[in-house]
Amino acid sequence: MDDSTKLNFFEWLEQPKQILLFSLFFIIFCVVVTKLSKRRKHRHKDFRVRDPRKGHHWVHSDFIIKPTYCTICEASLVRGVFCDTCWICVHDECEEDAIKKLACKVMSLSGRTFMRHHFIKGNLPLCSKCLFCTKPCGVEPRLCDYRCVWCQGTVHEGECYAKLNPDCTFGDNQDIILPPYCVTLKAVGWRGRRSVVIKHVQKPKFKIWKPILVIANPKSGSNEGIKLLRAFRGLLNPAQVIDLSETSPEAALEFCRLLPGTQPRILVCGGDGTVGWVLDAIDKVDLPIRPYVGIHPMGTGNDLARVLGWGLKYVGDEHEIEELLLDFEQSKPTPFDRWKVTIKNTGFFDKKPPAKILSMNSYVSLGCDAQVVLNFHKHREYQPSLFTSRIINKLMYFIYGSRDVLEAECKNLHERIELELDGKVIHLPQLEGIVILNINSWCGGCQIWNNTENGNTQPQSKFNDGYLEVAGLYSALHIAKLQVNLAEPIKLGRAKQIKITVHKTKQAKNVPMQVDGEPWEQGPCVVTVTHHSQALMLLKSDDT
């Protein structure tokens, strides 16, 4: 822009009408920018759901094992597509007809006070019984009889279907389900970037209503989490099932804010890392009522799930999921300590980098066991397709543990670190690892504190007493012996606050370290572990 153009522009601005237009445009621009920034800042406070106008959520399958029939043409089905929400199955060429003729499971029917059965014909579960006459259903080798996608009830076609009460009571899942007529949706955003959120949730007229939110990590359990998401979408309202690959846990927790005066309950399906991710999100989101958190273990170690009684069993079919929901109903709330790990690096030339703060639920360790986990994670990042099951994962842990026995990469760790328990410096014997425990389960179920010969002479390890237990490890071979009860750990003590100083040496600069299974190489630093908060976890009852 030359000088003459600039002069003409300023002369144009000197006119009163142009000044008014320019000022009006500037005000509108500032208002739009302010609203967009506020919306971006608070976008996680909307509980977003899948747009119901998209219809069925199709999943392609190249081979279907059990006998299945197409819902449209009623012919036998070997490969095709199925909806993971209402579970209808059709051939590829019948997909368009299914979209036009068959409605999918809806998540919202605002304006109603009741629910009608939503029946889908054929492909009934095994051992199905008619709601009207109680005789077996779906036993003929064809597409026959009906199943309700809400109460999961089945009925014979013909006379039983005609005489059955059309009102749906949601069956055995009535206490935990979110009825569609209680949900009000609204569209937010502009055209092209519009999304659907839940505006309001109304409490149904049930005697007992304790809805749950299922949060699943599809990558956990060798990608078995995808099957679990599909199963829960079929049993519950699709709005109650959260896929962590699509929705952040902070956004998912807004579901708890929508529940009217009800204690929120969350079922986390994943490994210990996924559970920690959700617990961190609960601390970040300011909820009026803190939710109860239950666990369905799907990781490799699942130490946190073990101490809370949820075990290792992964469920996949409908019957097993119903048992899981029953166990979840009968579980008991218990407080659970969460700890803060502060890492202050030494730095160089008197320039200290900012402290690194992490949350810890299960354990923190330095040395040989963290070295094994670090090698495992590096290999998994390089070849993720190799780690496809728990058995392979445990085999790889065994391989890297055996290699560390020969290499002893963390030899003489006691010479590099200084340990303080509640301000008291602890003399360290010759060792290669230190483990700080919040729970009495470590390294895939190894109990190294309570189950020893001198276990009765020291307080038992508890996850809600405000104390941490500290144990030492001689080597990776010592870890293997601990797992088969052929050795005892080096019990270094218990404390409410722990400080570890990692010194720099000429032989080695970094020390392998892990927090709840997330490893890295740590340089010279000061590690402090202090109490952070208490979560409300669900403890599986011994009666279930």
Coordinates of C-alpha atoms in Angstrom, one line a residue:
M1 CA 0.0 0.0 0.0
D2 CA 1.6 3.3 -1.1
D3 CA 1.3 6.7 0.6
S4 CA -1.5 7.9 -1.6
T5 CA -3.7 4.9 -0.8
K6 CA -3.1 5.3 2.9
L7 CA -4.0 9.0 2.6
N8 CA -7.3 8.1 0.8
F9 CA -8.1 5.6 3.5
F10 CA -7.7 8.0 6.4
E11 CA -9.6 10.7 4.5
W12 CA -12.4 8.1 4.0
L13 CA -12.4 7.5 7.8
E14 CA -12.8 11.2 8.6
Q15 CA -16.3 11.2 7.2
P16 CA -19.0 10.6 10.0
K17 CA -20.9 7.9 8.2
Q18 CA -17.7 5.9 7.5
I19 CA -16.6 6.3 11.2
L20 CA -20.0 4.9 12.3
L21 CA -19.8 1.9 9.9
F22 CA -16.2 1.1 10.9
S23 CA -17.0 1.3 14.6
L24 CA -20.0 -1.0 14.2
F25 CA -18.0 -3.5 12.3
F26 CA -15.3 -3.5 14.9
I27 CA -17.8 -4.0 17.7
I28 CA -19.4 -7.0 15.9
F29 CA -16.0 -8.5 15.3
C30 CA -15.1 -8.2 19.0
V31 CA -18.4 -9.8 20.1
V32 CA -18.0 -12.7 17.7
V33 CA -14.4 -13.4 18.8
T34 CA -15.3 -13.2 22.5
K35 CA -18.2 -15.7 22.1
L36 CA -16.1 -18.1 20.1
S37 CA -13.3 -18.0 22.7
K38 CA -15.8 -18.6 25.5
R39 CA -17.4 -21.5 23.6
R40 CA -14.0 -23.0 23.0
K41 CA -13.0 -22.6 26.6
H42 CA -16.2 -24.3 27.9
R43 CA -16.8 -26.8 25.1
H44 CA -16.0 -29.7 27.4
K45 CA -19.0 -28.8 29.6
D46 CA -21.4 -30.1 26.9
F47 CA -22.2 -33.8 27.0
R48 CA -22.0 -34.6 23.3
V49 CA -23.7 -37.6 21.8
R50 CA -24.0 -39.1 18.4
D51 CA -26.4 -37.3 16.1
P52 CA -29.6 -39.5 16.0
R53 CA -30.3 -38.3 12.5
K54 CA -27.4 -40.5 11.3
G55 CA -29.5 -43.6 11.9
H56 CA -27.9 -47.0 12.3
H57 CA -24.3 -47.4 13.4
W58 CA -23.1 -50.0 10.9
V59 CA -20.2 -52.4 11.4
H60 CA -19.0 -54.6 8.6
S61 CA -18.3 -58.3 9.2
D62 CA -16.6 -60.6 6.8
F63 CA -17.6 -63.8 8.6
I64 CA -20.4 -64.4 11.1
I65 CA -19.9 -67.5 13.2
K66 CA -23.4 -68.2 14.6
P67 CA -26.4 -68.9 12.4
T68 CA -27.8 -65.5 11.3
Y69 CA -30.5 -64.3 8.9
C70 CA -30.9 -61.0 7.1
T71 CA -33.6 -58.9 8.7
I72 CA -34.7 -57.6 5.3
C73 CA -34.6 -60.5 2.8
E74 CA -34.7 -63.2 5.6
A75 CA -32.0 -65.2 3.8
S76 CA -29.1 -66.9 5.6
L77 CA -26.3 -64.4 6.3
V78 CA -22.6 -65.2 6.4
R79 CA -21.1 -61.8 5.7
G80 CA -22.7 -58.4 5.7
V81 CA -23.3 -55.5 8.1
F82 CA -24.9 -55.2 11.5
C83 CA -25.8 -52.3 13.7
D84 CA -23.9 -52.3 17.0
T85 CA -26.8 -50.3 18.7
C86 CA -30.0 -52.2 17.8
W87 CA -28.2 -55.4 16.5
I88 CA -30.0 -55.9 13.2
C89 CA -28.1 -57.8 10.6
V90 CA -28.4 -57.4 6.8
H91 CA -26.6 -58.2 3.6
D92 CA -24.6 -55.4 2.0
E93 CA -27.1 -55.0 -0.8
C94 CA -30.0 -54.8 1.8
E95 CA -28.4 -52.0 3.8
E96 CA -30.3 -49.2 2.0
D97 CA -33.6 -50.9 2.5
A98 CA -32.8 -51.4 6.2
I99 CA -32.1 -47.7 6.6
K100 CA -35.5 -46.8 5.1
K101 CA -37.6 -49.5 6.8
L102 CA -36.1 -50.1 10.2
A103 CA -35.6 -47.5 12.8
C104 CA -32.5 -47.7 15.1
K105 CA -32.5 -47.5 18.9
V106 CA -33.2 -43.9 19.9
M107 CA -31.5 -42.1 22.8
S108 CA -34.2 -39.4 23.2
L109 CA -38.0 -39.3 23.1
S110 CA -38.7 -36.1 24.9
G111 CA -42.3 -35.2 25.5
R112 CA -43.4 -38.7 26.5
T113 CA -43.8 -40.4 29.9
F114 CA -43.7 -44.0 28.8
M115 CA -41.9 -46.4 26.5
R116 CA -43.2 -48.8 23.9
H117 CA -41.4 -52.0 23.0
H118 CA -39.0 -51.7 20.1
F119 CA -39.1 -55.1 18.5
I120 CA -36.5 -56.4 16.0
K121 CA -37.3 -59.7 14.2
G122 CA -35.2 -62.8 14.4
N123 CA -31.6 -63.7 15.4
L124 CA -32.6 -64.2 19.1
P125 CA -30.1 -65.2 21.8
L126 CA -29.9 -68.8 22.8
C127 CA -32.4 -70.1 25.4
S128 CA -34.8 -67.2 24.8
K129 CA -38.3 -67.5 26.4
C130 CA -41.5 -65.8 25.3
L131 CA -42.6 -62.9 27.6
F132 CA -46.2 -64.0 27.1
C133 CA -46.3 -67.8 27.2
T134 CA -42.8 -68.4 28.7
K135 CA -42.1 -71.1 26.0
P136 CA -38.7 -71.2 24.1
C137 CA -38.4 -68.6 21.3
G138 CA -36.3 -68.4 18.1
V139 CA -35.7 -72.1 17.8
E140 CA -36.7 -72.5 14.2
P141 CA -34.0 -72.4 11.5
R142 CA -35.3 -69.1 9.9
L143 CA -35.9 -65.5 10.8
C144 CA -38.6 -65.8 13.4
D145 CA -40.0 -64.2 16.6
Y146 CA -39.1 -60.8 18.1
R147 CA -36.7 -59.2 20.6
C148 CA -37.1 -55.8 22.2
V149 CA -33.9 -53.8 22.0
W150 CA -34.6 -52.1 25.4
C151 CA -35.8 -54.8 27.8
Q152 CA -34.2 -57.6 25.8
G153 CA -37.5 -59.5 26.2
T154 CA -38.5 -62.0 23.4
V155 CA -41.9 -63.0 22.1
H156 CA -43.4 -65.4 19.6
E157 CA -44.7 -63.9 16.4
G158 CA -48.4 -64.2 15.8
E159 CA -50.8 -64.6 18.8
C160 CA -48.3 -64.0 21.6
Y161 CA -47.0 -60.8 19.8
A162 CA -50.6 -59.5 19.4
K163 CA -51.6 -60.1 23.0
L164 CA -48.4 -58.8 24.7
N165 CA -48.6 -55.5 26.6
P166 CA -46.9 -52.9 24.3
D167 CA -45.5 -50.9 27.2
C168 CA -41.8 -51.6 27.9
T169 CA -40.5 -51.6 31.5
F170 CA -36.8 -52.0 30.5
G171 CA -36.6 -55.4 32.2
D172 CA -33.7 -56.3 34.5
N173 CA -31.8 -53.1 33.6
Q174 CA -34.5 -50.7 34.7
D175 CA -32.6 -49.5 37.7
I176 CA -29.4 -48.6 35.7
I177 CA -30.8 -47.5 32.3
L178 CA -31.5 -44.0 31.1
P179 CA -35.0 -44.0 29.5
P180 CA -35.2 -42.1 26.2
Y181 CA -38.3 -40.2 27.3
C182 CA -36.2 -38.7 30.1
V183 CA -33.6 -37.2 27.7
T184 CA -33.8 -33.9 25.9
L185 CA -31.4 -33.1 23.2
K186 CA -30.3 -29.9 21.5
A187 CA -28.2 -28.9 18.5
V188 CA -25.2 -26.6 19.1
G189 CA -22.7 -25.0 16.7
W190 CA -23.0 -23.7 13.2
R191 CA -23.9 -25.3 10.0
G192 CA -21.2 -27.7 9.0
R193 CA -19.9 -28.0 12.5
R194 CA -23.1 -28.7 14.3
S195 CA -23.2 -31.4 17.0
V196 CA -25.8 -32.8 19.4
V197 CA -25.6 -32.5 23.2
I198 CA -27.9 -33.5 26.0
K199 CA -29.7 -30.5 27.3
H200 CA -31.7 -32.0 30.2
V201 CA -32.2 -35.3 32.0
Q202 CA -35.5 -35.9 33.9
K203 CA -35.7 -38.5 36.7
P204 CA -38.1 -41.3 35.8
K205 CA -40.8 -42.6 38.1
F206 CA -38.9 -45.7 39.1
K207 CA -38.7 -46.9 42.7
I208 CA -35.0 -47.3 42.5
W209 CA -33.0 -45.5 39.8
K210 CA -29.2 -45.5 39.8
P211 CA -28.0 -45.0 36.2
I212 CA -24.5 -45.9 35.3
L213 CA -22.0 -44.4 32.8
V214 CA -19.8 -46.9 30.9
I215 CA -16.4 -45.5 29.9
A216 CA -14.4 -47.9 27.7
N217 CA -11.0 -47.8 26.1
P218 CA -11.3 -49.6 22.8
K219 CA -7.5 -50.2 22.7
S220 CA -7.5 -52.1 26.0
G221 CA -7.6 -55.9 26.1
S222 CA -6.0 -56.4 22.7
N223 CA -8.8 -54.2 21.1
E224 CA -11.5 -56.3 22.8
G225 CA -12.8 -53.0 24.2
I226 CA -14.6 -52.5 20.8
K227 CA -16.7 -55.6 21.4
L228 CA -17.6 -54.5 24.9
L229 CA -18.7 -51.1 23.6
R230 CA -21.1 -52.8 21.2
A231 CA -22.5 -55.0 23.8
F232 CA -23.2 -52.2 26.3
R233 CA -24.8 -50.0 23.5
G234 CA -27.2 -52.9 22.9
L235 CA -28.2 -53.2 26.6
L236 CA -28.2 -49.5 27.7
N237 CA -29.1 -46.2 26.2
P238 CA -26.4 -45.4 23.7
A239 CA -25.8 -42.1 25.5
Q240 CA -24.6 -44.0 28.5
V241 CA -21.7 -45.7 26.6
I242 CA -18.5 -43.6 26.0
D243 CA -15.8 -44.5 23.6
L244 CA -12.5 -42.8 24.9
S245 CA -11.1 -42.7 21.4
E246 CA -13.9 -40.3 20.4
T247 CA -14.8 -38.5 23.7
S248 CA -12.4 -37.2 26.4
P249 CA -13.2 -38.4 30.0
E250 CA -13.6 -34.7 31.0
A251 CA -16.4 -34.3 28.5
A252 CA -17.9 -37.7 29.4
L253 CA -18.1 -36.7 33.1
E254 CA -20.6 -34.0 32.3
F255 CA -23.1 -36.8 32.3
C256 CA -22.8 -36.8 36.1
R257 CA -23.8 -33.1 36.2
L258 CA -27.0 -33.8 34.3
L259 CA -28.3 -36.4 36.7
P260 CA -30.9 -34.9 39.0
G261 CA -29.9 -35.5 42.6
T262 CA -28.6 -39.0 42.0
Q263 CA -25.3 -40.5 43.1
P264 CA -23.4 -41.0 39.8
R265 CA -21.7 -44.3 39.1
I266 CA -19.1 -45.0 36.5
L267 CA -17.9 -48.4 35.1
V268 CA -14.4 -48.0 33.6
C269 CA -13.5 -50.7 31.1
G270 CA -9.8 -50.8 30.6
G271 CA -6.4 -51.2 32.2
D272 CA -5.0 -49.4 35.2
G273 CA -3.8 -46.6 33.0
T274 CA -7.4 -46.0 31.7
V275 CA -8.7 -46.0 35.3
G276 CA -6.1 -43.4 36.3
W277 CA -7.0 -41.3 33.3
V278 CA -10.6 -41.2 34.4
L279 CA -9.7 -40.5 38.1
D280 CA -7.5 -37.6 37.0
A281 CA -10.5 -36.2 35.0
I282 CA -12.7 -36.4 38.1
D283 CA -10.2 -34.3 39.9
K284 CA -10.2 -31.7 37.1
V285 CA -14.0 -31.5 36.6
D286 CA -15.8 -29.7 39.4
L287 CA -18.8 -32.1 39.9
P288 CA -21.5 -31.4 42.6
I289 CA -21.4 -35.0 43.7
R290 CA -18.2 -37.2 43.2
P291 CA -19.1 -40.4 41.4
Y292 CA -18.5 -44.0 42.5
V293 CA -16.0 -45.7 40.1
G294 CA -16.0 -49.5 39.4
I295 CA -13.6 -51.3 37.2
H296 CA -13.9 -54.0 34.5
P297 CA -10.2 -55.1 34.0
M298 CA -8.9 -55.3 30.4
G299 CA -5.2 -54.5 30.7
T300 CA -2.2 -56.8 31.2
G301 CA -1.4 -56.3 34.9
N302 CA -4.7 -55.0 36.3
D303 CA -3.2 -54.6 39.8
L304 CA -5.8 -52.0 40.8
A305 CA -8.7 -54.2 39.7
R306 CA -7.2 -57.1 41.7
V307 CA -7.2 -55.3 45.1
L308 CA -10.7 -54.0 44.5
G309 CA -12.0 -57.5 43.9
W310 CA -12.8 -57.2 40.2
G311 CA -10.2 -59.9 39.2
L312 CA -9.0 -60.6 35.7
K313 CA -12.0 -62.0 33.9
Y314 CA -12.9 -60.3 30.6
V315 CA -16.5 -60.7 29.6
G316 CA -17.7 -60.7 26.0
D317 CA -21.2 -62.3 25.5
E318 CA -24.5 -60.9 26.7
H319 CA -24.9 -63.4 29.6
E320 CA -21.5 -62.5 31.1
I321 CA -22.2 -58.8 30.8
E322 CA -25.4 -59.3 32.7
E323 CA -23.4 -61.0 35.5
L324 CA -20.9 -58.1 35.4
L325 CA -23.8 -55.6 35.8
L326 CA -25.2 -57.6 38.7
D327 CA -21.8 -57.6 40.4
F328 CA -21.6 -53.8 39.8
E329 CA -25.0 -53.4 41.5
Q330 CA -23.9 -55.3 44.6
S331 CA -20.5 -53.6 45.0
K332 CA -19.8 -51.4 47.9
P333 CA -18.2 -47.9 47.9
T334 CA -14.8 -47.5 49.6
P335 CA -12.4 -44.5 49.9
F336 CA -9.2 -44.9 47.9
D337 CA -6.0 -42.9 48.4
R338 CA -4.5 -41.1 45.5
W339 CA -1.0 -39.7 45.6
K340 CA 0.9 -36.8 43.9
V341 CA 4.4 -37.5 42.5
T342 CA 6.5 -34.3 42.1
I343 CA 9.7 -34.6 40.1
K344 CA 12.1 -31.7 40.3
N345 CA 15.0 -32.1 37.8
T346 CA 18.4 -30.9 38.8
G347 CA 19.0 -29.0 35.5
F348 CA 22.2 -27.5 34.3
F349 CA 24.0 -24.2 35.0
D350 CA 21.6 -23.4 37.9
K351 CA 18.6 -23.3 35.5
K352 CA 16.1 -25.7 36.9
P353 CA 13.2 -26.7 34.5
P354 CA 9.6 -26.7 35.9
A355 CA 8.6 -29.5 38.1
K356 CA 6.8 -32.5 36.7
I357 CA 3.7 -33.5 38.6
L358 CA 2.0 -36.9 38.1
S359 CA -0.9 -38.7 39.8
M360 CA -0.2 -42.2 41.3
N361 CA -2.8 -44.8 42.2
S362 CA -0.9 -48.1 42.5
Y363 CA 2.8 -47.7 42.7
V364 CA 6.0 -45.8 41.8
S365 CA 9.3 -47.6 41.1
L366 CA 12.9 -46.9 40.1
G367 CA 15.4 -49.5 38.9
C368 CA 15.2 -53.0 37.5
D369 CA 11.4 -53.5 37.3
A370 CA 11.0 -50.1 35.6
Q371 CA 13.8 -51.1 33.2
V372 CA 11.8 -54.2 32.2
V373 CA 8.6 -52.1 31.7
L374 CA 10.6 -49.5 29.7
N375 CA 12.0 -52.1 27.3
F376 CA 8.6 -53.6 26.8
H377 CA 7.0 -50.3 26.0
K378 CA 9.7 -49.3 23.5
H379 CA 9.2 -52.6 21.7
R380 CA 5.4 -52.2 21.7
E381 CA 5.7 -48.7 20.2
Y382 CA 8.1 -50.1 17.5
Q383 CA 5.9 -53.1 16.7
P384 CA 2.4 -52.6 18.0
S385 CA 1.0 -55.5 15.9
L386 CA 3.1 -58.0 17.8
F387 CA 1.4 -57.3 21.1
T388 CA -2.1 -58.7 20.4
S389 CA -3.0 -60.6 23.6
R390 CA -2.3 -60.7 27.3
I391 CA -0.4 -64.0 26.9
I392 CA 2.0 -62.5 24.4
N393 CA 2.4 -59.4 26.6
K394 CA 3.3 -61.5 29.6
L395 CA 5.7 -63.6 27.5
M396 CA 7.5 -60.4 26.4
Y397 CA 7.7 -59.2 30.0
F398 CA 9.3 -62.6 30.8
I399 CA 11.8 -62.2 28.0
Y400 CA 12.9 -58.7 29.0
G401 CA 13.1 -59.7 32.6
S402 CA 15.4 -62.6 31.7
R403 CA 17.6 -60.3 29.7
D404 CA 17.9 -57.9 32.6
V405 CA 19.0 -60.7 34.8
L406 CA 22.0 -61.1 32.5
E407 CA 22.7 -57.5 31.8
A408 CA 21.9 -56.0 35.3
E409 CA 21.5 -52.5 33.9
C410 CA 20.5 -51.0 37.3
K411 CA 23.4 -52.5 39.3
N412 CA 24.4 -50.6 42.4
L413 CA 21.3 -48.4 42.3
H414 CA 21.7 -47.8 46.1
E415 CA 24.8 -45.8 45.4
R416 CA 22.9 -43.3 43.2
I417 CA 19.8 -42.6 45.3
E418 CA 19.0 -41.3 48.8
L419 CA 15.7 -42.4 50.4
E420 CA 13.8 -40.4 53.1
L421 CA 10.7 -41.7 54.8
D422 CA 8.8 -38.9 56.7
G423 CA 12.1 -36.9 56.8
K424 CA 14.2 -39.8 58.1
V425 CA 17.1 -41.0 55.9
I426 CA 17.0 -44.8 55.4
H427 CA 20.2 -46.8 55.0
L428 CA 19.9 -48.8 51.8
P429 CA 21.4 -52.2 51.3
Q430 CA 22.8 -53.3 47.9
L431 CA 19.9 -53.3 45.6
E432 CA 18.8 -52.7 42.0
G433 CA 15.2 -51.4 42.5
I434 CA 12.9 -49.5 44.8
V435 CA 9.1 -49.9 44.8
I436 CA 6.6 -47.5 46.5
L437 CA 3.3 -49.2 47.0
N438 CA -0.2 -47.8 47.6
I439 CA -1.8 -51.2 47.0
N440 CA -0.7 -54.7 47.8
S441 CA -0.5 -55.8 44.2
W442 CA 2.4 -55.2 42.0
C443 CA 3.9 -56.5 38.7
G444 CA 0.7 -58.3 37.7
G445 CA -0.7 -59.5 41.0
C446 CA 2.4 -60.1 43.1
Q447 CA 1.7 -59.4 46.8
I448 CA 5.0 -58.3 48.3
W449 CA 4.0 -56.8 51.6
N450 CA 1.4 -58.8 53.5
N451 CA 2.1 -62.3 52.3
T452 CA 5.5 -62.9 53.9
E453 CA 6.8 -64.8 56.9
N454 CA 7.2 -61.7 59.0
G455 CA 4.0 -60.1 57.6
N456 CA 2.3 -60.2 61.0
T457 CA 5.0 -58.1 62.7
Q458 CA 4.3 -55.0 60.5
P459 CA 1.0 -53.2 59.7
Q460 CA -0.9 -54.5 56.8
S461 CA -0.9 -52.7 53.5
K462 CA -4.2 -50.8 52.9
F463 CA -5.2 -48.4 50.1
N464 CA -7.1 -46.0 52.3
D465 CA -4.9 -45.6 55.5
G466 CA -2.8 -42.6 54.2
Y467 CA 0.4 -44.6 54.3
L468 CA 2.7 -45.9 51.5
E469 CA 4.9 -49.1 51.8
V470 CA 8.4 -49.1 50.4
A471 CA 10.2 -52.2 49.4
G472 CA 13.6 -53.0 47.8
L473 CA 14.6 -55.4 45.0
Y474 CA 17.9 -57.2 44.6
S475 CA 17.5 -57.9 40.9
A476 CA 15.2 -58.9 38.1
L477 CA 15.7 -62.5 39.3
H478 CA 14.5 -61.4 42.7
I479 CA 11.3 -60.2 41.0
A480 CA 10.7 -63.6 39.4
K481 CA 11.2 -65.3 42.8
L482 CA 8.7 -62.9 44.5
Q483 CA 6.1 -63.8 41.9
V484 CA 6.2 -67.5 42.8
N485 CA 6.7 -66.9 46.6
L486 CA 10.3 -68.2 46.6
A487 CA 11.7 -65.0 48.1
E488 CA 10.8 -62.1 50.3
P489 CA 11.2 -58.3 49.5
I490 CA 13.5 -55.9 51.3
K491 CA 11.0 -54.1 53.5
L492 CA 12.3 -50.5 53.9
G493 CA 9.4 -49.0 55.8
R494 CA 6.1 -47.1 55.7
A495 CA 5.6 -43.4 55.5
K496 CA 3.1 -40.6 54.7
Q497 CA 5.6 -38.6 52.7
I498 CA 8.5 -40.0 50.7
K499 CA 11.5 -38.3 49.1
I500 CA 14.0 -39.9 46.8
T501 CA 17.1 -38.0 45.5
V502 CA 18.7 -39.3 42.4
H503 CA 22.3 -38.2 42.1
K504 CA 24.4 -37.9 39.0
T505 CA 27.3 -40.3 38.5
K506 CA 30.0 -40.8 35.9
Q507 CA 28.9 -44.3 35.1
A508 CA 25.3 -43.6 34.3
K509 CA 23.2 -40.4 33.9
N510 CA 19.6 -41.7 33.8
V511 CA 17.6 -44.1 35.9
P512 CA 14.5 -46.0 34.6
M513 CA 11.4 -45.0 36.4
Q514 CA 7.7 -45.7 36.2
V515 CA 4.4 -44.5 37.7
D516 CA 1.5 -46.9 37.4
G517 CA 3.0 -48.7 34.4
E518 CA 4.1 -45.6 32.4
P519 CA 7.9 -45.8 32.2
W520 CA 10.6 -43.3 31.1
E521 CA 14.3 -42.6 31.7
Q522 CA 14.8 -40.1 34.5
G523 CA 17.9 -38.0 35.0
P524 CA 19.2 -36.5 38.3
C525 CA 16.2 -35.2 40.3
V526 CA 14.3 -35.1 43.5
V527 CA 11.2 -37.2 43.6
T528 CA 8.6 -36.4 46.3
V529 CA 5.4 -38.5 46.9
T530 CA 2.7 -36.9 49.0
H531 CA -1.0 -37.6 49.6
H532 CA -3.3 -35.9 47.0
S533 CA -6.9 -36.9 47.5
Q534 CA -9.3 -39.8 48.0
A535 CA -11.4 -41.3 45.2
L536 CA -14.7 -43.2 45.8
M537 CA -14.1 -46.6 44.3
L538 CA -16.5 -49.6 44.2
L539 CA -15.3 -52.7 46.0
K540 CA -16.7 -56.0 44.6
S541 CA -18.7 -57.8 47.3
D542 CA -17.5 -61.2 48.4
D543 CA -21.0 -62.5 48.1
T544 CA -21.1 -62.0 44.3

